Coordinates of C-alpha atoms and ligand atoms in Angstrom, one line a residue:
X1399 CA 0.0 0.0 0.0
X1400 CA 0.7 3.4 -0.9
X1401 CA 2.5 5.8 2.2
X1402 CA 2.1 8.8 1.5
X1403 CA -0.9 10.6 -1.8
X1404 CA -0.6 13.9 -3.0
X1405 CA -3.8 15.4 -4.0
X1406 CA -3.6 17.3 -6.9
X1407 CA -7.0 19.2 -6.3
X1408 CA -8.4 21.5 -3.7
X1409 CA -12.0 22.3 -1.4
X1410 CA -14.0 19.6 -0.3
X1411 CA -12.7 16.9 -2.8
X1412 CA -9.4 17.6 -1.5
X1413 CA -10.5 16.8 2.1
X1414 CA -12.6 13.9 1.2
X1415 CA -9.2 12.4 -0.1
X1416 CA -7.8 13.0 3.2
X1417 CA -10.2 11.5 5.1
X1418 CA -9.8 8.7 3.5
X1419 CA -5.8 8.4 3.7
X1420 CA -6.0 9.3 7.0
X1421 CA -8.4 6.1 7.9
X1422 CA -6.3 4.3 6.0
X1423 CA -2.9 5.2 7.6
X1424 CA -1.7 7.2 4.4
X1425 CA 0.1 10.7 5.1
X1426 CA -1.1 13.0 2.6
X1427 CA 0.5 15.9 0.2
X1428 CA -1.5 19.4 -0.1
X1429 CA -0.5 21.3 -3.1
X1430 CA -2.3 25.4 -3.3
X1431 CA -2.5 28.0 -5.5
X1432 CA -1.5 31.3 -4.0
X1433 CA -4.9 31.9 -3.5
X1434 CA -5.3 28.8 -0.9
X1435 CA -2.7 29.4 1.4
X1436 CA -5.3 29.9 4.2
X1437 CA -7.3 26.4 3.0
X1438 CA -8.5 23.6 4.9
X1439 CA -6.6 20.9 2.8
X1440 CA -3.6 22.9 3.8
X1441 CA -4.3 22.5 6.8
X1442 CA -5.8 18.9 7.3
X1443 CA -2.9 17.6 5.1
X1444 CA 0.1 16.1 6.6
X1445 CA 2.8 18.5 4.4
X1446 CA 1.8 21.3 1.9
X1447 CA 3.9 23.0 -1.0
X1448 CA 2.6 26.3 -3.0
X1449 CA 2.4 24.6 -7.0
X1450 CA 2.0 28.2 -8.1
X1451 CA 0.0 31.6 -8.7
X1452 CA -4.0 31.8 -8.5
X1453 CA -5.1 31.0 -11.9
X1454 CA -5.9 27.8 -12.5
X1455 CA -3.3 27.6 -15.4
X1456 CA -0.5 28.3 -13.2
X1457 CA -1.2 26.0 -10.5
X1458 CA -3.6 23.1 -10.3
X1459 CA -3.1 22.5 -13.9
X1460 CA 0.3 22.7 -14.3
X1461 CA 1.9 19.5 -14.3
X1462 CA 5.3 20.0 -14.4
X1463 CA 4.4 21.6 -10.9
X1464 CA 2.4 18.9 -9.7
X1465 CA 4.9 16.4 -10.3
X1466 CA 7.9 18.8 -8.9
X1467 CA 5.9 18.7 -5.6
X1468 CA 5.2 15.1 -5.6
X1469 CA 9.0 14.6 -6.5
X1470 CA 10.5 16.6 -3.7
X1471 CA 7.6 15.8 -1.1
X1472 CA 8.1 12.0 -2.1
X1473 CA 5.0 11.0 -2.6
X1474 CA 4.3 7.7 -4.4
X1475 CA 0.8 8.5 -5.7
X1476 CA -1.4 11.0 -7.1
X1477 CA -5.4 12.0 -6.5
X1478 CA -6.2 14.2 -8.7
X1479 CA -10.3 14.5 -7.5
X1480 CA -12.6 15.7 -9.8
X1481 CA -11.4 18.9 -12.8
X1482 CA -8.8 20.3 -13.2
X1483 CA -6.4 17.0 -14.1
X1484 CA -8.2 14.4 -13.0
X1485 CA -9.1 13.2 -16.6
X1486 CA -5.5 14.2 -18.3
X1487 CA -3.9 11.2 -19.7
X1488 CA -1.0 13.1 -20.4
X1489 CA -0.6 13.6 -16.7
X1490 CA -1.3 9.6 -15.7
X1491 CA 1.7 9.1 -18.5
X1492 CA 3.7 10.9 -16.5
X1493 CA 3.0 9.7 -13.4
X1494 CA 4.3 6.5 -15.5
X1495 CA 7.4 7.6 -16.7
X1496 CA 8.1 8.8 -13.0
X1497 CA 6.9 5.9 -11.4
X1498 CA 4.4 7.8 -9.8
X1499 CA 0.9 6.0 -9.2
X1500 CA -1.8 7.8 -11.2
X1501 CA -5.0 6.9 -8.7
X1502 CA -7.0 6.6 -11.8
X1503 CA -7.9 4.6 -15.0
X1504 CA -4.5 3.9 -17.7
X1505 CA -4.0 7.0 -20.0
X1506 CA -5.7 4.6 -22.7
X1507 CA -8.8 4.5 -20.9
X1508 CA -8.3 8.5 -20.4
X1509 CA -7.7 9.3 -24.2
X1510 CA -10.6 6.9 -25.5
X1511 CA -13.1 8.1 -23.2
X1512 CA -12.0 11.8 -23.6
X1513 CA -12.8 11.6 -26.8
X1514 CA -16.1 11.5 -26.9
X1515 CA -16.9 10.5 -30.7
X1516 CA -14.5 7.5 -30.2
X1517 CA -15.8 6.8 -27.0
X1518 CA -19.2 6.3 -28.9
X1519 CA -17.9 4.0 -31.6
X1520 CA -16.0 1.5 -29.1
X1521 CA -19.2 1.3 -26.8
X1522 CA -21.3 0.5 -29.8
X1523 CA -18.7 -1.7 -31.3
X1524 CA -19.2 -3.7 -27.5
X1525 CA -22.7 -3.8 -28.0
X1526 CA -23.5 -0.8 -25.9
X1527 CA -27.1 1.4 -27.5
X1528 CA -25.4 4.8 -28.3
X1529 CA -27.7 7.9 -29.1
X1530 CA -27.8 8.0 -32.8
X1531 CA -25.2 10.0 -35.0
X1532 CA -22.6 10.2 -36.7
X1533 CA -19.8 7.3 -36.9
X1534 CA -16.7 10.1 -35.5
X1535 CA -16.4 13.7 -36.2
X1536 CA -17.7 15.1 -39.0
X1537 CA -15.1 17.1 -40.3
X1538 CA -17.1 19.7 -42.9
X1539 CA -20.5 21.4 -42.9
X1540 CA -21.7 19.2 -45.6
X1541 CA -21.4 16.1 -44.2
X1542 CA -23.1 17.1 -40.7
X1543 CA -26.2 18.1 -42.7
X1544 CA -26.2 14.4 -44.1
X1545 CA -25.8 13.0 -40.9
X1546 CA -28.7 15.6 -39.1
X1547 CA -31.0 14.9 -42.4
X1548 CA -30.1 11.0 -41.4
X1549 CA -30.9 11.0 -38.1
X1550 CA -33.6 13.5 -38.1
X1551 CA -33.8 16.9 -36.6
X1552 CA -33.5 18.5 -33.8
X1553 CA -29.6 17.1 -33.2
X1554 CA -27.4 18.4 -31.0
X1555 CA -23.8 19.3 -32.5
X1556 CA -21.2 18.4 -29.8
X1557 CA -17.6 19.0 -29.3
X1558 CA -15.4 15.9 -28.9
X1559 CA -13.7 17.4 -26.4
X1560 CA -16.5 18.7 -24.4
X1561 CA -17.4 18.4 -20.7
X1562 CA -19.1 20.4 -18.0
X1563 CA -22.0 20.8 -19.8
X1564 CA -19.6 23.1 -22.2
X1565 CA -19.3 22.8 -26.1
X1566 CA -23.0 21.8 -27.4
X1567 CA -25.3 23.3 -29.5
X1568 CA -29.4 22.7 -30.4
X1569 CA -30.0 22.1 -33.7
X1570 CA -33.7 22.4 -34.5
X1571 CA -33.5 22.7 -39.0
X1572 CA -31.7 22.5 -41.6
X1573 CA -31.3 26.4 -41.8
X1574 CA -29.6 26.9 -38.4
X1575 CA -26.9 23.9 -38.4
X1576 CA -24.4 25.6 -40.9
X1577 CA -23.8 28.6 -38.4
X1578 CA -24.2 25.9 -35.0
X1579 CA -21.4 23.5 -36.2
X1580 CA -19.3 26.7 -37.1
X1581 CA -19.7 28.2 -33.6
X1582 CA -19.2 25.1 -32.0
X1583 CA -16.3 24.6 -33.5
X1584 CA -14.7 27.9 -32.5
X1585 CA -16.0 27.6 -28.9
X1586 CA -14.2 23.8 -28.7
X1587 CA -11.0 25.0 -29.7
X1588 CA -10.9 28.3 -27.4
X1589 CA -12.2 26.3 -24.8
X1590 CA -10.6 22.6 -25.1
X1591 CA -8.1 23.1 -28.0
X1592 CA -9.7 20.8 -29.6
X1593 CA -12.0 21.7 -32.9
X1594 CA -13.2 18.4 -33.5
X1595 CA -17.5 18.3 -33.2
X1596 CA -19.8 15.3 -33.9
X1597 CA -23.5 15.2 -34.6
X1598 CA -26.0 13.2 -32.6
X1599 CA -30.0 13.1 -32.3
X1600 CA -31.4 15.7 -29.5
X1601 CA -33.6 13.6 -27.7
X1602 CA -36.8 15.2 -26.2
X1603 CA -36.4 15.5 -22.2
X1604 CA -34.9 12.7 -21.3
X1605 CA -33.5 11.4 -18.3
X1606 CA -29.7 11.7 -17.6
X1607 CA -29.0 8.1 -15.7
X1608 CA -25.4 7.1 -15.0
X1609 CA -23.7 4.3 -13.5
X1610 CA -20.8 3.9 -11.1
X1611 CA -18.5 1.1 -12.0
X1612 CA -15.3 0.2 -10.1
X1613 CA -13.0 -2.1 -12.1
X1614 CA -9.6 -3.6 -10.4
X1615 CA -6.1 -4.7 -12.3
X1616 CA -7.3 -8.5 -12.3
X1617 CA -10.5 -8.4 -14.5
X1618 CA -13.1 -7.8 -12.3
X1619 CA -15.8 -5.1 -12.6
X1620 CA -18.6 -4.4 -10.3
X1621 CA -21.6 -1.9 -10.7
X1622 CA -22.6 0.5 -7.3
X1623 CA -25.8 1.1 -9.2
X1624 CA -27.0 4.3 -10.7
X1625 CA -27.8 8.1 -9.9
X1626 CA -30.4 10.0 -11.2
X1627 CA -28.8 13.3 -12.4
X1628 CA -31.6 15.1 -14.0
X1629 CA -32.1 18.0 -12.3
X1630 CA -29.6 20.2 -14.2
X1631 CA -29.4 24.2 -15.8
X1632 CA -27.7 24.8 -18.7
X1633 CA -26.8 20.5 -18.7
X1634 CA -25.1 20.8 -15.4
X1635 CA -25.9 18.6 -12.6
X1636 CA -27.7 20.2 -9.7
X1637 CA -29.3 17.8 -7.6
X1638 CA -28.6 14.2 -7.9
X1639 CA -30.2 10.9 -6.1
X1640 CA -30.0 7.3 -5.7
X1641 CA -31.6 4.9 -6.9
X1642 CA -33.4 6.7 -10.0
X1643 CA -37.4 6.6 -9.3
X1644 CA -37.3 6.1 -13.0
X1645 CA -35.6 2.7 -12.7
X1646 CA -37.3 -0.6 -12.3
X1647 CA -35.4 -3.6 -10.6
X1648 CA -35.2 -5.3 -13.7
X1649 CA -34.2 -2.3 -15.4
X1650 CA -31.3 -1.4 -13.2
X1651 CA -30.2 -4.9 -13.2
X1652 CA -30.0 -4.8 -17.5
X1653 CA -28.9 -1.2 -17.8
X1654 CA -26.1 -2.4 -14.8
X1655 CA -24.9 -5.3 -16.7
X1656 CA -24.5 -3.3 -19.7
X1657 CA -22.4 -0.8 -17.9
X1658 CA -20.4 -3.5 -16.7
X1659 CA -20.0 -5.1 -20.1
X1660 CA -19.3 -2.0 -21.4
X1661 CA -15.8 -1.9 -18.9
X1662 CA -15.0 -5.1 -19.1
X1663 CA -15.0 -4.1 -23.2
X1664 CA -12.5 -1.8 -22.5
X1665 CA -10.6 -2.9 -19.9
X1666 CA -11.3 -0.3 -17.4
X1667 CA -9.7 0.2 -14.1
X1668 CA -10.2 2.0 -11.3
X1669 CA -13.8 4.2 -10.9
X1670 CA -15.7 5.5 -14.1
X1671 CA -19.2 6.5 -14.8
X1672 CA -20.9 5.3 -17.7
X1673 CA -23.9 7.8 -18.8
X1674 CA -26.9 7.0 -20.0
X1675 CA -30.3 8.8 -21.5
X1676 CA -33.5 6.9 -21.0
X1677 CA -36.1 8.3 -23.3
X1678 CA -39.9 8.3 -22.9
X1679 CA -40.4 4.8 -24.3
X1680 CA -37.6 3.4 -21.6
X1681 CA -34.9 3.3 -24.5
X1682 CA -31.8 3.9 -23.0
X1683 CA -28.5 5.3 -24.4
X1684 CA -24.8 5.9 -23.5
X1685 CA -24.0 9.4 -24.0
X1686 CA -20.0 9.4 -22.7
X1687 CA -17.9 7.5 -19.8
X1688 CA -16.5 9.9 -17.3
X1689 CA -12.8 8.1 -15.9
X1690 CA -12.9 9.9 -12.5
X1691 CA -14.3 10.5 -9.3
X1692 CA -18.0 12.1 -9.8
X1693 CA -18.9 14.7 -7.7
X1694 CA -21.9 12.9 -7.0
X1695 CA -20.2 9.7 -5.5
X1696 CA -21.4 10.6 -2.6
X1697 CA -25.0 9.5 -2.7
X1698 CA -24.0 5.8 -4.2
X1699 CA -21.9 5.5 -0.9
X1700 CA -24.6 6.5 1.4
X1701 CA -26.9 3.6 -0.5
X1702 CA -23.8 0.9 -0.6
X1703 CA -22.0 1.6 2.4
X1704 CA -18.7 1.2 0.1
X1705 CA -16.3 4.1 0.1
X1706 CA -15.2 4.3 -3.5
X1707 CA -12.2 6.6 -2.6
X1708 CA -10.8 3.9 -0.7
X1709 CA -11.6 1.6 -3.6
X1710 CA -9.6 4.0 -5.7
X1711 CA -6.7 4.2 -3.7
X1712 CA -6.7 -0.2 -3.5
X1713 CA -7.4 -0.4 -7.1
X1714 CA -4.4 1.6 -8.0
X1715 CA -2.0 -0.2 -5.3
X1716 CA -3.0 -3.5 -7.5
X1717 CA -5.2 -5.2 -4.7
X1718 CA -8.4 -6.9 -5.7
X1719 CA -12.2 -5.3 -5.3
X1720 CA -13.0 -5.7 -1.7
X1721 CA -16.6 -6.6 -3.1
X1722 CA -18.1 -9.1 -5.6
X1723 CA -21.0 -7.3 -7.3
X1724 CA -23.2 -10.6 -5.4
X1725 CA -22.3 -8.6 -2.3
X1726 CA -23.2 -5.4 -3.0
X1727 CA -26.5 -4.4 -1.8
X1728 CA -28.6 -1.4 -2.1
X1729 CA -30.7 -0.2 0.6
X1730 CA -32.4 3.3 1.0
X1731 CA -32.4 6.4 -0.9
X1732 CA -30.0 9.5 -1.1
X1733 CA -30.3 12.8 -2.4
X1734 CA -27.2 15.5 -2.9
X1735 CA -27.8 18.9 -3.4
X1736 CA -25.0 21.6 -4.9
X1737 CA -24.7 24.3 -3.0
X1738 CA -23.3 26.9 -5.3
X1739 CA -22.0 30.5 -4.4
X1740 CA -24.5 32.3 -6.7
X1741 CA -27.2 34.5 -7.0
X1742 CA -30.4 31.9 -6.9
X1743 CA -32.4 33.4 -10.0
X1744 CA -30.0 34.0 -12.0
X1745 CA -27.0 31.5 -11.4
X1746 CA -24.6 33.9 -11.9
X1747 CA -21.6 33.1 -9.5
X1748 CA -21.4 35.2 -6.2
X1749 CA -17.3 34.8 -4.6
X1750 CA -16.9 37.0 -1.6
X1751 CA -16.7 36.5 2.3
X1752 CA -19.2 33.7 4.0
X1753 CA -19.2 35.3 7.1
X1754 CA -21.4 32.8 8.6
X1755 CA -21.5 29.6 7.5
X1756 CA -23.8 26.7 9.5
X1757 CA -25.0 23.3 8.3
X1758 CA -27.2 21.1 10.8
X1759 CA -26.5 17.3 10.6
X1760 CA -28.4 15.1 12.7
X1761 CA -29.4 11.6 11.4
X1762 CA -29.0 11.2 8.0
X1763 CA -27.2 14.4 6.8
X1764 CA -23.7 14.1 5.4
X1765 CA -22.1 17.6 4.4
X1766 CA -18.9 17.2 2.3
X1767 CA -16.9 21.1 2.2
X1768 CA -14.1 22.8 2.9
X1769 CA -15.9 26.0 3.5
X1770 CA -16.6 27.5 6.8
X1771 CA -17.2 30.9 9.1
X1772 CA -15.1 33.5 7.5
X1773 CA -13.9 31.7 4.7
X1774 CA -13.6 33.5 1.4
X1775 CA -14.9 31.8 -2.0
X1776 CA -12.3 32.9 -4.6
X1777 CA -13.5 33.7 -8.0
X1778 CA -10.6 32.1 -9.4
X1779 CA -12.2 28.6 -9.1
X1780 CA -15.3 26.8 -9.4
X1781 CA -18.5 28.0 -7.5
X1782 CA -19.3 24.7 -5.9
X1783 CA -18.7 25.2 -1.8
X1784 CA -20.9 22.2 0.1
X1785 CA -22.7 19.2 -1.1
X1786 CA -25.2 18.2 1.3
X1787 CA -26.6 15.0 1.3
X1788 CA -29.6 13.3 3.3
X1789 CA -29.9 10.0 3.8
X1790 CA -33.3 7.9 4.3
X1791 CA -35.2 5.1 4.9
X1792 CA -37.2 5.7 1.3
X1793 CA -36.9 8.7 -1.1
X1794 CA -39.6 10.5 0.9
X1795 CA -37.4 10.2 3.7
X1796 CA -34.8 11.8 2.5
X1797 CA -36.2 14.6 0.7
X1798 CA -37.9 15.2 4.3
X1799 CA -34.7 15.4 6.1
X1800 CA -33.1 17.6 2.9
X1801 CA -35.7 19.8 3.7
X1802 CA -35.3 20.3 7.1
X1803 CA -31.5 21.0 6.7
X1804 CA -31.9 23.3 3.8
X1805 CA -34.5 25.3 6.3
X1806 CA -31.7 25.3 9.0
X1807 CA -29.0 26.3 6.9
X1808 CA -27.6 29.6 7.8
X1809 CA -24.9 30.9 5.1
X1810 CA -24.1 34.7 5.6
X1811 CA -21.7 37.4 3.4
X1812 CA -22.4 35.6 -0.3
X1813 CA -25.8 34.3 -2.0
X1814 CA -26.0 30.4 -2.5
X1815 CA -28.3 27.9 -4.0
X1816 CA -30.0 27.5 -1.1
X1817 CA -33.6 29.0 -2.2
X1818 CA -33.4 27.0 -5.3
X1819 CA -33.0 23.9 -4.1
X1820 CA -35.8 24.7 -1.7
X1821 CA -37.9 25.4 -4.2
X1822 CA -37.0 22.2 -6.3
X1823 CA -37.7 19.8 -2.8
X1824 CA -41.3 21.4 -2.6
X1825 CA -42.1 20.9 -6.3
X1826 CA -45.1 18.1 -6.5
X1827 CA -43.7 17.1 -9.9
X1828 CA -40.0 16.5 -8.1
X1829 CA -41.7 15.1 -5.1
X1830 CA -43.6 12.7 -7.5
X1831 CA -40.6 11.6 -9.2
X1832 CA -41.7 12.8 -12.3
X1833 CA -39.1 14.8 -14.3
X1834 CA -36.5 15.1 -16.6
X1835 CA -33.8 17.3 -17.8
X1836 CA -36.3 20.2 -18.7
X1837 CA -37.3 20.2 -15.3
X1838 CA -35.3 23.5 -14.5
X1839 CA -36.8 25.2 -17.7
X1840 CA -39.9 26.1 -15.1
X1841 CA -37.9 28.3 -12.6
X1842 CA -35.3 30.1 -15.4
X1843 CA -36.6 33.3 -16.7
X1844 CA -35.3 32.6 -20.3
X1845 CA -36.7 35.2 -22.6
X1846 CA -38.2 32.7 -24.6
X1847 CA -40.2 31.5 -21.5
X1848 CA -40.9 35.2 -20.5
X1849 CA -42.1 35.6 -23.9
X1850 CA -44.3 32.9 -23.5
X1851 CA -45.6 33.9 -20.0
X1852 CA -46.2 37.3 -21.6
Ligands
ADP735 P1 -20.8 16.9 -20.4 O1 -19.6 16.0 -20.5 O2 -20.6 18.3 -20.8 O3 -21.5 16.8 -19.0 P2 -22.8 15.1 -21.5 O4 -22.6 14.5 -22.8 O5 -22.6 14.3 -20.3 O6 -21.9 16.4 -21.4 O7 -24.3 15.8 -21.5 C1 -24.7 16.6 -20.4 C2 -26.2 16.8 -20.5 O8 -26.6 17.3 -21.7 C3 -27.0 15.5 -20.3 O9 -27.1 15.1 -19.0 C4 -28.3 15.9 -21.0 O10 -29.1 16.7 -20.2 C5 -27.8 16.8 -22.1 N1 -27.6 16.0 -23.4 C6 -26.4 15.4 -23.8 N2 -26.6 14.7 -25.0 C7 -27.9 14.8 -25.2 C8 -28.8 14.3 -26.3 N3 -28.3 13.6 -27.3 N4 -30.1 14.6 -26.3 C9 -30.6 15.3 -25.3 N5 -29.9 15.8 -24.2 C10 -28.6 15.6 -24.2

């Protein structure tokens, strides 16, 4: 086993990496931007080293500084959490070439699945359903009109390279795609470097359902289940819960075995998600595998009991799965909810001073953050500062003890999430279980829904 991880992230994914080294008798490594000196993974770590100025650039993406620190701090693996590298296969091949252990999947699994386009072709070459669309990128203007007029409009044009709910266009006729796939491409470059885009159907409010899949370095793979991730703005997650109330038992069990098949095809090691969109009819399809830590993990540990960043760290120190997926068992139902510094209506992000800053627990609440009573929420970084989750008996359960917490909640100096999510846990519709990624469409004022409402 490992003696001593460097965590190449910060906030509350950095400190959930700790807790876990530290119950497992690992020292750990903070690195910080200049911006974190005054952090709680600085502080909860056992040594800390400065990888560089605030930007994100200059510090918890630069790898040459990120190796540096595990170098001289002589650490023998890497977390890199969720962002910033966690998905860079150019950094797992260094780790290699150092003979540092990247806790992740091989840079193969890392290039295929970060391609999105090939991702698609090797699932459906294992058998997986993929969304319709085209074979790989489509390289000219021409060709993703054949593809859109193939698979029938709307389409969505997406960037190969995409993630984050970042680089993807609505494409409802033939008239707007030439200008779409241009602008697409232009955003994927400045934002990913990559100008690749493919073309796929838009399918009609479905649900976004993803698996959690653990694989080890001796051929096993197990599934944890799935979440239910459809409660998103602008395709990013918001709220997420497990198990789906979408999801049959026979359902989960076919759509798990796929996911697992899906691996297996692949070879995958260590933790991945595979994503899925069930449509209306119950017609599911993989949409891309994400080869990290989710930031939703959380809720599939509260339903298995297993703690998949221990399962991480195991993986990657070659030991076998502590569980066969006979042994896995699901019981209850969790809900996370994002709490986001930002303004509630509009979601613009709010950084600034949290001058107060109070979570109740009580049974069933687990609150994963590094944020706390005059703290400051830089803008440098992402908005994210607390994921609370409740825990219950059923789904009604837990959105009852959500509730409660969210009422309790006192978070003073910046705006949050907060309301929203309020307003999302006392939505009949939500509370039904009935919804689907245009759920949020009913509390954003869009202009087009203003215009409608007008
Ligand atoms: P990212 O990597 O940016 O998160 P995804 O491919 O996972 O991108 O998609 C994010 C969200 O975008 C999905 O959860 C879903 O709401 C929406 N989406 C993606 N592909 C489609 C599609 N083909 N049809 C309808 N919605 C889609």
């Amino acid at each position: 086993m490992f003696k001593k991880i460097l965590i190449a992230n910060r906030g509350e994914i950095a400190l959930r990496v700790i807790y876990a080294c530290r119950e497992m008798g690992i020292k750990t490594v903070a690195v910080y931007s200049e911006a974190d000196e005054n952090s709680l993974h600085v502080r909860f770590a056992d040594e800390d080293i400065c990888i560089g100025p605030a930007r994100a650039i200059d510090s918890y993406l630069n790898v040459p500084a990120v190796i540096s620190a595990a170098e001289i701090t002589g650490a023998d693996a890497i977390h890199p959490g969720y962002g910033f590298l966690s998905e860079s296969a150019y950094l797992a091949e260094v780790c290699e070439a150092c003979h540092i252990k990247f806790i992740g999947p091989s840079p193969q699994n890392l290039r295929l699945m970060g391609d999105k386009a090939r991702a698609k072709r090797a699932m459906r070459k294992a058998g997986v359903p993929v969304i319709p669309g085209s074979e790989g990128p489509v390289e000219t203007e021409e060709k993703a009109q054949k593809v859109a007029k193939e698979v029938g409009y709307p389409v969505l044009i997406k960037a190969t390279a995409g993630g984050g709910g970042r680089g993807m266009r609505i494409v409802a006729s033939p008239a707007e795609l030439g200008h779409a796939y241009r602008t697409c491409q232009r955003e994927a470059e400045a934002a990913f470097g990559v100008r690749d885009v493919y073309v796929e159907k838009y399918l009609e409010s479905p649900r976004h359902i993803e698996f959690q899949i653990l694989g080890d370095h001796h051929g096993s793979v197990v599934h944890l289940g799935e979440r239910e991730c459809s409660i998103q703005r602008r395709h990013q997650k918001l709220l997420e819960e497990s198990p789906s109330p979408a999801l049959s038992d026979k359902m989960r069990r076919k759509m798990g075995h796929i996911a697992v098949e899906a691996a297996e095809a692949v070879q995958y090691t260590n933790a991945g998600t595979f994503e899925f969109l069930l449509d209306k009819d119950g017609k599911y399809y993989f949409i891309e595998a994400n080869t990290r830590l989710q930031v939703e993990h959380g809720v599939t540990e509260l339903v298995t009991g297993v703690d998949i960043v221990k399962e991480q760290i195991r993986i990657a120190a070659g030991e076998r799965l502590s569980l066969k997926q006979s042994e896995i068992v699901f019981s209850g139902h969790a809900i996370e909810c994002r709490v986001n510094a930002e303004c509630p209506d509009s979601f613009v992000p709010c950084p600034g001073i949290i001058h107060v800053f109070s979570v109740p627990g009580g049974p069933g609440i687990r609150v994963d953050t590094a944020a706390h009573s005059e703290c400051t929420v830089s803008p440098y970084y992402d908005s994210m500062i607390a994921k609370i989750m409740a825990y219950g008996h059923d789904r009604q359960e837990a959105i009852q003890r959500m509730r409660r917490t969210l009422d309790l909640t006192v978070i003073e100096g910046i705006k949050t999430s907060v309301p929203m999510h309020q307003r999302i846990l006392a939505d009949p519709d939500f509370c039904a279980g009935r919804f689907n990624t245009s759920f949020m469409e009913r509390y954003l004022p869009t202009p087009a829904r203003l215009a409608t409402a007008v």
